[in-house]
XYZ file of C-alpha atoms in Angstrom:
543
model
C 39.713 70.193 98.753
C 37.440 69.120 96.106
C 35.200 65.965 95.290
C 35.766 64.702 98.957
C 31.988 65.083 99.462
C 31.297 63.017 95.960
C 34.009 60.785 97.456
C 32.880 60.060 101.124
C 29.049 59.691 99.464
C 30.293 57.292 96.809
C 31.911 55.457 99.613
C 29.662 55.286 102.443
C 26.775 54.204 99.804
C 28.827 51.191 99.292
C 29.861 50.205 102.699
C 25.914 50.801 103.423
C 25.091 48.505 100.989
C 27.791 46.135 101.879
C 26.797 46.250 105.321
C 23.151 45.432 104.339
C 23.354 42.475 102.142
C 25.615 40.953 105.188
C 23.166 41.541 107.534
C 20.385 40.636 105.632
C 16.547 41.473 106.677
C 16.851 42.929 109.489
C 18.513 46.412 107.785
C 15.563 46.354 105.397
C 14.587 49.498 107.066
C 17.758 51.219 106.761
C 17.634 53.111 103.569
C 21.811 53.232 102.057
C 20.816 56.818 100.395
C 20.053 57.993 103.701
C 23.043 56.992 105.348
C 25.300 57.567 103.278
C 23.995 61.339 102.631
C 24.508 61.310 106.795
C 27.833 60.081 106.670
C 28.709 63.047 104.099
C 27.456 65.483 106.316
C 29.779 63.924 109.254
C 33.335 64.132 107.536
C 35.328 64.503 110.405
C 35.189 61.834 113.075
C 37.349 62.816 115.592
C 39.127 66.185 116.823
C 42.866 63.815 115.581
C 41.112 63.969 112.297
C 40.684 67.806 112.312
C 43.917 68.154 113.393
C 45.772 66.493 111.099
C 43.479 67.869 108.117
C 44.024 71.829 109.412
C 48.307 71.118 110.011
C 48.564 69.971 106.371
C 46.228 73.120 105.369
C 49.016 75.364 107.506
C 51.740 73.709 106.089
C 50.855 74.284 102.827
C 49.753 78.021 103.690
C 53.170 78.602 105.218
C 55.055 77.434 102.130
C 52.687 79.868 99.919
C 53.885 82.594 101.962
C 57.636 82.068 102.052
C 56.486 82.124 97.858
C 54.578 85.254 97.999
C 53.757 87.342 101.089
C 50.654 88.669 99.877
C 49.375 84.824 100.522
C 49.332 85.852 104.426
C 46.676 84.183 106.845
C 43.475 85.646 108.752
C 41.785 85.104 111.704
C 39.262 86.595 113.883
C 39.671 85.279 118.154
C 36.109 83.401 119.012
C 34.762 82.585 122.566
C 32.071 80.709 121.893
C 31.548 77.360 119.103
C 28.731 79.814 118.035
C 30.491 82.628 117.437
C 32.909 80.601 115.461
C 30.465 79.210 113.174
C 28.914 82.628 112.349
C 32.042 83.656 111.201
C 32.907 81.194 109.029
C 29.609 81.409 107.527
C 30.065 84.800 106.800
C 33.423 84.091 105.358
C 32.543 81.503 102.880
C 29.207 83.822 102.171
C 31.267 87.041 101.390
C 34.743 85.591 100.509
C 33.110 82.374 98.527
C 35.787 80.192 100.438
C 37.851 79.598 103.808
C 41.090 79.845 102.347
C 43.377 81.389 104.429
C 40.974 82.462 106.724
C 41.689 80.762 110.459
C 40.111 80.489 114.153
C 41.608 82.142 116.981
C 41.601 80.927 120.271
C 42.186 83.135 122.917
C 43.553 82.699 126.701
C 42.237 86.294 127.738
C 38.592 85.353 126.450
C 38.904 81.977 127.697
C 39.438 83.489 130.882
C 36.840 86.165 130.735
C 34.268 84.535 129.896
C 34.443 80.615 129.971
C 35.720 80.090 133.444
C 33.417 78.504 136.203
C 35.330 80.782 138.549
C 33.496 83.482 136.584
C 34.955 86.582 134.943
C 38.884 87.042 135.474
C 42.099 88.340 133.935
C 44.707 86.828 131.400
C 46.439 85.178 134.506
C 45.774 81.585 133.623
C 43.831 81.235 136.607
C 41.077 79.739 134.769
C 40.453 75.669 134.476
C 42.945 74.318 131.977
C 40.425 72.063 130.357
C 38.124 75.052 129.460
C 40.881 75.748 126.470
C 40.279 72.211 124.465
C 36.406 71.744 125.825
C 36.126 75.279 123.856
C 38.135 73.755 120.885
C 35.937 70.782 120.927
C 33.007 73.298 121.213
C 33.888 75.152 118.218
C 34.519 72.377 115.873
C 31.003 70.833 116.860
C 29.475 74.107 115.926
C 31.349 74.044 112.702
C 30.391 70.318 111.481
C 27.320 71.230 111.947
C 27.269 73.780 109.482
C 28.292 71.152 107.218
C 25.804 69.209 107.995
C 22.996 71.920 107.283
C 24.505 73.350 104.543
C 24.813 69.902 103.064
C 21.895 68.928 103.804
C 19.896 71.656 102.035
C 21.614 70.890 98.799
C 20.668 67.467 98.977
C 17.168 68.393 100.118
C 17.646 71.004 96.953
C 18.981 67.862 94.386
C 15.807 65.890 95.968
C 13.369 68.684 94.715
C 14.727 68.830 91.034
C 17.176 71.298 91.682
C 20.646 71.019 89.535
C 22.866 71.226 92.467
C 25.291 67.893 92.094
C 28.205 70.538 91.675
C 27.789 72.286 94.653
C 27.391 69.102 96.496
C 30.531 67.147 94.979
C 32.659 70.710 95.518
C 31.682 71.130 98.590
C 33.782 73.533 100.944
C 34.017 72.210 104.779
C 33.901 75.128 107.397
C 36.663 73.292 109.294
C 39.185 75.785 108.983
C 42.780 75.915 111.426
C 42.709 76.886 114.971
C 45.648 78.375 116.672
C 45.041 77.838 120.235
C 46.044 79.273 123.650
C 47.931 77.470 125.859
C 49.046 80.421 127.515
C 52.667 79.662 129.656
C 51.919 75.961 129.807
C 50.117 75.850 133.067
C 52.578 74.475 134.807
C 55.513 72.751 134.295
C 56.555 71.115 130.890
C 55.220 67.569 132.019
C 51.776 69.631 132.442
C 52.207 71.293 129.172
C 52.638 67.961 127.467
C 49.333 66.736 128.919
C 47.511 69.808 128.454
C 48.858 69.774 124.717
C 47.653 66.366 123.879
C 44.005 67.301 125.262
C 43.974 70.438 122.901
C 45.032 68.070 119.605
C 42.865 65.362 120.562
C 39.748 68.379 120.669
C 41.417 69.378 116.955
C 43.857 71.946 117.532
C 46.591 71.681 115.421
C 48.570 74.498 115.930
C 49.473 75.335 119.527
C 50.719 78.898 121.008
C 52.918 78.962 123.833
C 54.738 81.821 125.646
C 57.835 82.524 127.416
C 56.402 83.977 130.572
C 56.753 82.074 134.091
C 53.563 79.916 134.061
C 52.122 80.810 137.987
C 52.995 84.686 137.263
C 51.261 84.753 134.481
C 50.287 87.999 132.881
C 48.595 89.618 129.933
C 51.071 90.618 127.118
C 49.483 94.808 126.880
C 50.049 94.492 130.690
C 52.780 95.298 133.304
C 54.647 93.066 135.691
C 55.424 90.088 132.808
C 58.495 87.444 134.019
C 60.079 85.571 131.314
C 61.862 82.181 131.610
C 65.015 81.280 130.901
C 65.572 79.482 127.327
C 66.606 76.151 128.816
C 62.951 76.191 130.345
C 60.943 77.328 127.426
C 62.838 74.904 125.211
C 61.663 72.089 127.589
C 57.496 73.045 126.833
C 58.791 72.998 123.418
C 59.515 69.843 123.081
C 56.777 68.946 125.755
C 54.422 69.809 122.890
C 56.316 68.583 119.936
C 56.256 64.722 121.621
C 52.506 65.248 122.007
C 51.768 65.986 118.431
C 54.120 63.051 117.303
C 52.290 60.739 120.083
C 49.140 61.381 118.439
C 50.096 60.945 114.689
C 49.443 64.757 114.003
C 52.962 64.933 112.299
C 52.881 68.377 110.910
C 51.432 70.053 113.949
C 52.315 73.463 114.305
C 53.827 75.432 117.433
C 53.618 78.859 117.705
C 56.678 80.592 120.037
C 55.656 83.785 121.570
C 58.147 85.923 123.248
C 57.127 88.437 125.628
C 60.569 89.910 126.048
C 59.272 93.481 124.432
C 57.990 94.325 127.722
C 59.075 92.099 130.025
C 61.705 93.836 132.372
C 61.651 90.424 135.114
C 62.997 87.041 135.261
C 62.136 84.164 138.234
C 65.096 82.572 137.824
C 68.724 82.401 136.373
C 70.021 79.819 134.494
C 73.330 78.125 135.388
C 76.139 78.513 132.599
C 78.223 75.248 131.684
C 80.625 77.262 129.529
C 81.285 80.760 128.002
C 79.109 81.975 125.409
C 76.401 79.276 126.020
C 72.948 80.077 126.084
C 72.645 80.309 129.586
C 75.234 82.788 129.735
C 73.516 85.130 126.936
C 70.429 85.068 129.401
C 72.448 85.892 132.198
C 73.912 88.949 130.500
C 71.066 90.384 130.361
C 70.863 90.856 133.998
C 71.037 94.048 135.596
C 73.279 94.355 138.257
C 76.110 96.368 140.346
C 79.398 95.760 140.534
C 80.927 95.379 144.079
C 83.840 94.182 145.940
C 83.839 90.961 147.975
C 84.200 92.665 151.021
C 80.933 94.526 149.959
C 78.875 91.238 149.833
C 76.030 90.527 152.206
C 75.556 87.710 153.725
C 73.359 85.282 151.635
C 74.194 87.375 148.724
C 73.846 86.366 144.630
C 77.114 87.488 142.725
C 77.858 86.746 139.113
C 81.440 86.819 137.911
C 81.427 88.981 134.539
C 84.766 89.688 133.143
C 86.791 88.983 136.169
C 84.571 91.412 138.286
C 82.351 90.300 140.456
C 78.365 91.712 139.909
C 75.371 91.603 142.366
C 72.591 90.956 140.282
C 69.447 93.610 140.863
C 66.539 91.697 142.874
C 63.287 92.846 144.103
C 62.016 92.162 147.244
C 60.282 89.509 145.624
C 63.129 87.832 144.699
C 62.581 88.594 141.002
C 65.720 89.227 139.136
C 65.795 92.719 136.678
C 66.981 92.696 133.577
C 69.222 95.740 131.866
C 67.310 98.399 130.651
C 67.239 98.912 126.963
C 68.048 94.704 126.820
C 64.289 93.925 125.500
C 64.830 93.892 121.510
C 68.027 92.002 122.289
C 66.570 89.585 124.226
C 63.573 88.862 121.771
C 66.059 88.366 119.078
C 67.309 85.604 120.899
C 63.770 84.616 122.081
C 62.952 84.106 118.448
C 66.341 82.581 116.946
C 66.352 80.028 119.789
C 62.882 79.225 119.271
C 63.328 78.282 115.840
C 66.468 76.348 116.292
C 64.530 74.109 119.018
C 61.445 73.531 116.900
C 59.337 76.496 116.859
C 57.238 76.727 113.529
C 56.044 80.612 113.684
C 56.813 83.395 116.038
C 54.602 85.918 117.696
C 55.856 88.940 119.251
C 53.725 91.109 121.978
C 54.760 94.937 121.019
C 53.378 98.060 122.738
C 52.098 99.577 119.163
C 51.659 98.330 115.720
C 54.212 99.681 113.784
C 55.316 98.440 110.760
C 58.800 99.310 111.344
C 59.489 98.553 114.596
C 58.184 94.891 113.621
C 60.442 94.779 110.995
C 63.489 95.923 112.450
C 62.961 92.782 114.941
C 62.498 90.155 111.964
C 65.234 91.698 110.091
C 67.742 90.837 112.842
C 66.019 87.448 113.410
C 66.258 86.579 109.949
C 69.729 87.081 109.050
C 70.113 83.837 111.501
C 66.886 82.002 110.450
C 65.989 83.142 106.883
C 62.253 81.559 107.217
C 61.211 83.455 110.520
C 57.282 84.047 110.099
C 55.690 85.888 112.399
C 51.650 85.245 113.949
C 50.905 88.936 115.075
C 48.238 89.949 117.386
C 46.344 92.888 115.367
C 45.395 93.662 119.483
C 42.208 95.702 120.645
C 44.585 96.421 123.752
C 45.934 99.141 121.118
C 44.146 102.423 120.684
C 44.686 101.956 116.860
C 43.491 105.912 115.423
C 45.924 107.537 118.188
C 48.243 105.642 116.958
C 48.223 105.837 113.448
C 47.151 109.690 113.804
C 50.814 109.820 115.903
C 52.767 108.232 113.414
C 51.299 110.170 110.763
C 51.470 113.821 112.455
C 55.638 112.731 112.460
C 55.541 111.588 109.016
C 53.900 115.184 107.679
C 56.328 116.969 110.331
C 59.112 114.950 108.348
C 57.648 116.252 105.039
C 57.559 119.974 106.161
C 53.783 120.381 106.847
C 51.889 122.951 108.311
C 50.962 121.202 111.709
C 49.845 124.135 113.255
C 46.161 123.551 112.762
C 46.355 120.395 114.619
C 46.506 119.531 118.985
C 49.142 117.010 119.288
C 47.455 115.823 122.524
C 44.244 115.548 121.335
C 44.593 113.717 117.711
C 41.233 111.375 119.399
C 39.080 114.124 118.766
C 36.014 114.128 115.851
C 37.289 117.800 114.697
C 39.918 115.619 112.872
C 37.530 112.757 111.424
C 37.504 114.750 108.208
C 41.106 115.543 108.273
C 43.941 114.840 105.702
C 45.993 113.097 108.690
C 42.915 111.278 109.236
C 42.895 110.074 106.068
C 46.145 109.311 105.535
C 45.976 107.260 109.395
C 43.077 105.303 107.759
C 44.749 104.433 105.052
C 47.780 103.512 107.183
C 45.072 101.311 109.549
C 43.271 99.479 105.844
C 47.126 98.486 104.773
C 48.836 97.831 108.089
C 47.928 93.405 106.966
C 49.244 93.971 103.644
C 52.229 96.162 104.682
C 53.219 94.137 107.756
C 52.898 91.004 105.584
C 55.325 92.051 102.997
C 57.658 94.400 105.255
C 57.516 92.628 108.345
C 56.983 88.819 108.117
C 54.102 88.590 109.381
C 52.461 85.533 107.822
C 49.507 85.388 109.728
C 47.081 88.286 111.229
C 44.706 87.723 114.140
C 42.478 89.760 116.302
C 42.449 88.267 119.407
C 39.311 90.153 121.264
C 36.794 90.995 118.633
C 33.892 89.008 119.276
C 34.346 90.531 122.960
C 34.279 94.099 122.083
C 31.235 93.169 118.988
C 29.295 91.409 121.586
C 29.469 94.675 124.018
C 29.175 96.951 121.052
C 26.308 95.708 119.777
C 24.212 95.299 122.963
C 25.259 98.519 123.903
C 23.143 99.988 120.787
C 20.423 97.820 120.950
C 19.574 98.271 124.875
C 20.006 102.149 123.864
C 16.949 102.247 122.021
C 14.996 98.577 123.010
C 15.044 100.478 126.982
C 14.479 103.984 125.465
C 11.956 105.646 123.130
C 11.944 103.019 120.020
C 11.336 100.061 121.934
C 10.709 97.202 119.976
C 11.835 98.958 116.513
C 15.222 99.106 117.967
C 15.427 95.192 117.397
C 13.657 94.984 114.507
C 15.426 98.136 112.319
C 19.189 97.456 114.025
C 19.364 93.303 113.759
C 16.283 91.532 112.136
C 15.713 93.891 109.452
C 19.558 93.999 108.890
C 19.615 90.173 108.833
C 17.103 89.608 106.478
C 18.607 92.440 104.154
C 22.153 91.178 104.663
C 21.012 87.324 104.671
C 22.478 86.754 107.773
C 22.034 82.903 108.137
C 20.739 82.999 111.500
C 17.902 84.790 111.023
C 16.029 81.351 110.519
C 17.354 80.603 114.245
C 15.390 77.058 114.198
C 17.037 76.247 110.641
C 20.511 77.087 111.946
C 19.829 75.380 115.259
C 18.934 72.332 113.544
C 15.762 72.185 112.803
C 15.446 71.094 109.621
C 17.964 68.656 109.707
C 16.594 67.143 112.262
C 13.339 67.043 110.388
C 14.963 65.233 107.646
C 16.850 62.751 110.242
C 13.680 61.405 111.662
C 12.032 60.716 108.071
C 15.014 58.904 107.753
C 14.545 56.873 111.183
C 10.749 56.674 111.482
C 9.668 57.549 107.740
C 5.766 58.618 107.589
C 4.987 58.594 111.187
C 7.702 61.184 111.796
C 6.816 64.311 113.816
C 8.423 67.423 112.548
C 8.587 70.944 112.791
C 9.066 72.251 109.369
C 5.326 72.492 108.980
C 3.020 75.309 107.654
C 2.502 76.911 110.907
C 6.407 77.091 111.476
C 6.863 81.040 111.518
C 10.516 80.708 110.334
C 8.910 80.258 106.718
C 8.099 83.906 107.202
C 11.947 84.316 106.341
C 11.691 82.345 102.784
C 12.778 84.565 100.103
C 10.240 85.795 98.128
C 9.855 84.251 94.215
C 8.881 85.928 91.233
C 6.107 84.992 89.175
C 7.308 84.279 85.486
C 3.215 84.512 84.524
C 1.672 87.563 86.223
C 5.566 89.344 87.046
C 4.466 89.644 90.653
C 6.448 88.831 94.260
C 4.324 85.793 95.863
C 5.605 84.204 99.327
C 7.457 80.732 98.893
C 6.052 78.162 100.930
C 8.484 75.496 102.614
């Protein structure tokens, strides 16, 4: 979106000014430069405004898509507003802009790690408003990037620098979030409320599965109960009347269907006529056919083709569906979901294949032509095994010599170097690009990474910080690498807020303003060096 920064100054330096000459003398000390440079660096308001500015940026992705899959989406799954921030940083620093590139929000770390109950599994046991006080968390974090980026270009333009460009073309870090709503916690009344909480924090695309909401279970894990359509429908629309209450008109939902592995349902549906959708959903229904006279008291019988059926139930009282019924019934999943106001699908599989993702869509789409998929790029997947595995069949196909290689042991480092390694790499580098054009899939999102970086990386540094380096660990492994890499946090005051801060109270209290930005303040340690046109040599910038 260009000029809106040119725009919004233009504009708040003449409602400033406006504002003064009403009030007269006593805004003598409010300086209209000031304020209006402020009011840049604030674009966004409210979390409705983010909302309805990242649904339009969807929308518009979404259509560039159906025109070209290569124009597929991105996004990395963020626990904390700084962890968020970093990354979009990065992306603008490496990329040179946030298009296409989105924010994941994810149930599983929102239950790990943001819980007051403490750590605990993808159950949605966690409180329900931890999911939009994270979304409000993360846009905070990201407006006030803005804000600092902005503000050193117009501390830049201030000091003779020719910068007005960059300013007036300025690229927000507000990017889409896809949030987490998990089964709806509770019923669809809950759902809706839930919902409107998550837009009015600035979500503006919402993910919602088919799972029973107080048997909630990971997708990579066992024991998953779906819902019957009728039900699922109902938390569609739950969340379609909150985006509508709230003006956020092009507000996205995301259907997921866990039918893949789900083998269990709570509860069956009651049929009004042949064929309807109730009665798909009951067909799926494992059971036994029996005589009346074989019936137990208190027994549940279906009638299926003038025979009577006792459904299979668990001592539970769960309901088992038909082995072998899970690709049929995520068909469905998907096709319904789109003809009761789904936007995008997403589709929990045990592996990521390529073609086994495809054959779903394939089916899906000869009903709904458009189906898009939002596919979890999961760390719940040992990715090398199984890329090695599909590779080891695809050179078995091709007549290869396999003999040199231990089909149960493909993990191992004897194989790093190895042309199936290679060729599984390769496989692994493409699988976004290949499951975008073969598969649907219009957007890709890990939804654990800043977990597993965060354990990663303390992991190596405690090796060495505890151990025989000691303080070199730190310095060689993350500061040096910052400064090298121009991490932007490596001035932690600066991207804390420091400096704008600085700058606000000049603005407030002028000469008799206290700041930090001083001298003494050892962040200037981390100026870039300058080159001296006279004498050719590297002297240390002052701020």
């Amino acid at each position: 979106m260009k000029n809106l920064a040119q725009s919004n100054y233009s504009s708040a330096l003449e409602t400033v000014r406006n504002l003064k000459a009403k009030y007269g003398n006593s805004w003598n000390a409010i300086n209209s430069e000031s304020a209006a440079r402020m009011v840049t660096q604030n674009r966004f308001k409210t979390g409705l405004e983010i909302a309805k500015y990242t649904a339009a940026i969807m929308r518009k992705d979404m259509a560039d898509y159906d025109a070209d899959s290569s124009n597929y989406t991105q996004s990395l799954g963020c626990w904390h507003g700084f962890v968020a921030q970093q990354k979009m940083i990065a992306v603008k620093k490496h990329h040179k802009t946030t298009s296409k590139s989105y924010l994941y929000l994810s149930g599983w770390m929102v239950a790990a790690l943001r819980s007051e109950f403490g750590p605990l599994p993808d159950q949605s046991m966690h409180e329900k408003t931890a999911v939009p006080s994270l979304i409000k968390e993360i846009y905070d974090f990201l407006r006030q990037a803005d804000a600092i980026e902005l503000n050193d270009l117009f501390r830049r333009l201030e000091n003779g620098e020719d910068v007005q460009n960059q300013i007036d073309n300025f690229e927000t870090h507000i990017v889409p979030i896809i949030a987490d709503i998990d089964a709806g916690f509770g019923n669809e009344e809950a759902t809706y409320l839930l919902t409107k909480k998550m837009i009015e924090a600035g979500a503006c695309a919402i993910q919602i599965e088919n799972q029973v909401s107080d048997a909630k279970q990971c997708g990579h894990q066992d024991g998953k109960v779906t819902v019957p359509h009728e039900d699922f429908i109902a938390k569609l629309n739950a969340i379609r009347y909150a985006f509508l209450e709230l003006g956020v008109e092009d507000g996205i939902i995301v259907a997921r269907t866990d039918s893949e592995g789900a083998g269990l349902t709570q509860k069956l549906p009651v049929s009004q006529e042949p064929g309807d959708l109730a009665s798909k959903y009951l067909a799926f229904i494992d059971g036994e056919e029996i005589d009346i006279k074989e019936a137990k008291e208190d027994d549940v019988l279906l009638k299926r083709d003038g025979k009577l059926v006792r459904p299979i139930r668990l001592p539970n009282g769960l309901y088992k569906f038909k082995d072998g019924s899970n690709i049929d019934r995520v068909v469905l999943d998907c096709v319904t979901s789109l003809q009761n106001g789904a936007d995008l699908l997403w589709i929990e599989t045990p592996t990521p294949n390529v073609k086994q993702i495809a054959h779903m869509v394939n089916r899906i789409r000869e009903v709904e032509p458009n189906a898009k998929l939002v596919y979890n790029n999961s760390p719940s997947f040992n990715w090398t095994l199984n890329f090695r595995n599909q590779v080891y069949d695809e050179m078995l196909l091709e007549g290869e010599n396999m003999s040199e290689y231990d089909r149960n042991n493909l993990m191992d480092e004897e194989y790093d170097l190895s042309e199936l390694c290679y060729r599984a790499d390769e496989k692994i580098k493409t699988f976004q690009i290949d499951g975008a054009r073969e598969a649907g899939i219009f957007h890709h999102l890990i939804t654990l990474p800043t977990y597993h970086t965060t354990a990663l990386h303390m992991n190596d540094l405690t090796e060495g910080y505890f151990g025989d380096e000691g303080m070199l660990a730190y310095v060689k492994g993350v500061q040096r690498q910052e400064i090298r890499k121009s991490v932007s946090c490596v001035k932690h005051q600066r991207m804390a807020g420091s400096n704008l801060g600085d700058d606000h109270k000049t603005f407030f209290a002028g000469d008799k303003a206290l700041k930090a930005g001083g001298a003494k303040n050892t962040s200037n340690q981390f100026e870039a060096p300058k080159v001296s046109k006279k004498e050719n040599t590297t002297v240390a910038k002052v701020a």
